[in-house]
Amino acid sequence: MKSGRGSPSAFYKYTSIEQMKKKAKILMFAGALLPLLLFVFPLWKITLEAPQYPTPLGMYIYINDFADANPHDIKNINLMNHYVGMKYIPDAIPEFKIFPAGIIITTIIGLLIAFKANYKWYLYWFILMGVLSAAGLYDFYLWEHDYGYDLDPKAIMKFTNPDGSIMGFQPPLFGSKDILNFTAHSYPQLGAFGLALGMGISFVAYLIGKKNNKIQ
Amino acid sequence: MKKIHYLLFTLAGVAMLFTSCNQQGNKSSNGALSSSAAEKVYVAPGEHDEYYAFVSGGFSGQLSVYGLPSGRLFKVIPVFSQDAEKAWGYNEETKPMLNTSHGFVPWDDSHHPDISQTNGELDGRYVFINGNNTPRIAKIDLSTFETTEIIEVPNSAGNHSSSFVTENTEYVVAGTRFSVPVPQRDMPIKEYKGNFKGALTFISVAPEDGGMDIKFQLLMPGFDYDLSHPGRGASHGWFFFTTYNTEESHTLMEVNASQNDKDFIAAVNWKKIEEYVNNGGGTMMPSNYAHNVYDEHTHTATSTMKKEVLTVDPTKVPGAVYFLPTPKSPHGCDVDPSGEYIVGNGKLSADLTVHSFTKMLAAIENEKFDGEAYGIPILNFEDVLAGTVSQPGLGPLHTEFDGQGNAYTTFFISSEVVKWKLGTWEVVDRQPCYYSVGHLMIPGGNSRKPFGKYVLAMNKITKDRYLPTGPEVTQSAQLYDISGEKMELLLDFPTVGEPHYAAGIAADIVKQRSKKIFSLTDNKHKYATTSDADVRVERNGKEVHIYMTMIRSHFNPDNIEGVKVGDKVYFHVTNLEQDYDVPHGVSVIGANTSELLIMPGQTETFVWEPKQVGVWPFYCTDFCSALHQEMQGYIRVSPANSNIDLSWSLGED
């Protein structure tokens, strides 16, 4: 390797241990703030495509709300789904209170760690966020499953699988799936990317902190 | 090098293939439509046409919407005639739209659609169209493609030189074809001459909401005012009207109104008259005419009788009106995109007369007068003449322009469209029409900026052109490609009613403004039921009001009891859908009116007067969903003296 800015010898010319520490701290600070994007941008989006819907039906999932992708989409999804006995998408669910509180609390913890704690705590925060996100996703899956399988016994149309069991209409947790005449897509949105990026950055902050610690 | 040789050989081979194909094609088509004509009008499934054409329905009283170049019919917009399909003039909301000073008039003869303009170019907000028989002007809103305003024109009869708009839609103009006593009175017909008047009506159009109001009526001599068009560009501020029957005859008109070698084009300086009336000029005349307005939020029309109209005597406004002598009984009056040339299509003349606006102004300036008629100066023919298209055909009726310096004139008797050059007056091309063409239309052809790609010829006779359907055969239009030096006939297509005239516009200007649904939250209908919680049935003496909702796939309520023979039952039905293209319809056995066809978010009302005891079903009349057949309900009708209370329900066993 030629000597230059990229080489370790040059690196030390420009950075000191203190600067490294500061860098990790700033990253942790940014990482803790990024999940707040969830208050502005949606977490997830479910889209339903069918020939009769040249503009697909879509629903954004925010941490505190369900929202139409285009005006009246949720009303029209409900209208479609009542034929197979699915419940209406509720106006509010308990998660709309729990998720925002969770994000605010973990952000405060993250900021405290950035200000006060050492780099090991960056990893703990990363793990905490990972566990909570996994729990959130599992909760989302449970809701979707209930939504797709807890059908009105007086449903207008009843469908069965080839094995004779009642057909469910659970949208995919992640990815795309054909459900009767619809193709359902389920993908994370900007808010989720903010969360993931924040977690990623906190982990990078941890790595820098760790490396710095070794050099020390 | 070798590679290049191969390439050249291949290209030559391909070229030969194409050439031979063409030759074969020519042989087999034998001078009739070539396959390329079919390709030019083919709009693939799911694709959109390039232009909208709004074609008048003539004696159907309506306005139909076609796509060009395909000639496919999209919608017949009810305007002046009742339409049971859409409940126009049948439901309680739209009955007031057909109110006039003569009472409810369920029909008219619609003639000349014209699209609103801004700076002389089509802006695609509104289409105006005239009712010829009971003089009215209607406005169609192109965000909903529905008629939203109709104003009756008093002192007019045979509202034919209408409904053309000025360059910024300041006015929509309505001229009378038949002169009549003004105000109307009991008098001998023989005393027509010198006593009858021809009213030219200038209806202002409010820039913000398009609201129409008669600004003034110019009371002209008792000629027949046949057609008109506005000046544009330099001639903006003027309006031009053709006249016939300057003889002022009142009987056997085909002979007696065809005696003068020259009639007139009346040039009206409306800006001057506008100034005159703004300064208090004119005479307010007692009158009685209907002004009907449909409100998009209440989904309801109201009719107001207006009691006076401002009239202007043209001789009281010096310099406002001049007559341009024009041979002979001119029909169409058409102004080119620059505003310089005014074409008088003298239908009984061998030649086509074109006047010059510049020369007209100079003649006025230099007072080159050739007498006067009822105090209105007649300009000297030679001093206003721009040129003559010599012997272009027989029976010229109408002219439109392509914006490339060419004009296209229809000839009724020789049944053809003739292309000629403005300025040199030479004939460039002629193509036959099948048969006896009346109007023609180039999208934007009467604006500063025509879309000069197609011309649509609207024929008066079709004879053997289509499969016969008994003595009454279809009406028809024909589409020509005018993008080349020679015109090429591309397509025949049938039309609804007699296609008097049409207005065309690039689809892109209109289609993005087209509404998909009516918002339920904006529904201000007096009897709207915007949520299921408000569903109810109320009795007021013999009147029963049902506040009903409809959504896939049920009515709420769908069981109603307590109605009696002799009641007047109002079904006020709100479509709760908020999805594109999910209308529902409704009617009930024995209703003496049409169905309702209700768009998402809209409320409509029909009246049912049950005459027989029984349990009578009602149902959705527009296939709405997989459970459309189940979208039905029952209404129980008891004897007049029964004491069953009103009750209503949905889903109760």
Coordinates of C-alpha atoms in Angstrom, one line a residue, chain A residues 12-84:
Chain A
Y12 CA -2.6 8.8 13.1
K13 CA -1.3 12.0 11.7
Y14 CA -4.9 13.2 11.5
T15 CA -6.6 11.6 14.4
S16 CA -5.9 11.4 18.0
I17 CA -7.5 9.0 20.5
E18 CA -9.7 11.8 21.8
Q19 CA -10.9 12.5 18.3
M20 CA -11.8 8.8 17.8
K21 CA -13.7 8.8 21.0
K22 CA -15.6 11.9 20.0
K23 CA -16.4 10.4 16.6
A24 CA -17.9 7.3 18.2
K25 CA -19.9 9.4 20.6
I26 CA -21.3 11.5 17.8
L27 CA -22.2 8.3 15.9
M28 CA -24.0 6.9 18.9
F29 CA -25.8 10.2 19.4
A30 CA -26.9 10.1 15.7
G31 CA -27.8 6.5 16.0
A32 CA -30.0 7.1 19.0
L33 CA -31.9 10.0 17.2
L34 CA -32.5 8.2 13.9
P35 CA -35.4 6.0 15.1
L36 CA -37.3 9.3 15.8
L37 CA -37.9 9.3 12.0
L38 CA -40.6 6.8 12.8
F39 CA -42.7 9.7 14.0
V40 CA -42.6 11.3 10.6
F41 CA -42.3 8.4 8.1
P42 CA -44.2 5.1 7.9
L43 CA -42.7 1.9 9.3
W44 CA -44.3 -0.5 6.8
K45 CA -46.5 -0.6 3.7
I46 CA -48.9 -3.2 2.5
T47 CA -50.0 -2.9 -1.1
L48 CA -52.8 -4.9 -2.8
E49 CA -52.7 -5.3 -6.6
A50 CA -55.5 -6.6 -8.8
P51 CA -56.6 -6.0 -12.4
Q52 CA -59.6 -3.9 -11.2
Y53 CA -57.3 -1.7 -9.3
P54 CA -55.0 0.0 -11.9
T55 CA -54.0 2.2 -8.9
P56 CA -53.3 -0.5 -6.3
L57 CA -54.9 -0.3 -2.8
G58 CA -52.3 0.5 -0.2
M59 CA -52.0 1.0 3.6
Y60 CA -49.1 2.7 5.4
I61 CA -48.4 1.5 8.9
Y62 CA -47.0 4.2 11.2
I63 CA -46.0 3.5 14.8
N64 CA -49.1 5.3 15.8
D65 CA -51.5 5.0 12.9
F66 CA -52.8 3.2 9.8
A67 CA -53.0 5.5 6.8
D68 CA -54.3 5.4 3.2
A69 CA -51.7 5.2 0.5
N70 CA -54.3 6.9 -1.7
P71 CA -57.5 8.5 -0.3
H72 CA -60.0 6.0 1.0
D73 CA -57.8 2.9 0.5
I74 CA -58.4 1.4 3.9
K75 CA -62.2 1.9 3.5
N76 CA -61.9 0.1 0.1
I77 CA -59.7 -2.7 1.6
N78 CA -62.3 -3.2 4.3
L79 CA -65.0 -3.4 1.6
M80 CA -63.1 -6.0 -0.3
N81 CA -62.2 -8.0 2.7
H82 CA -65.7 -8.2 4.2
Y83 CA -66.6 -10.6 1.3
V84 CA -64.3 -13.2 2.8

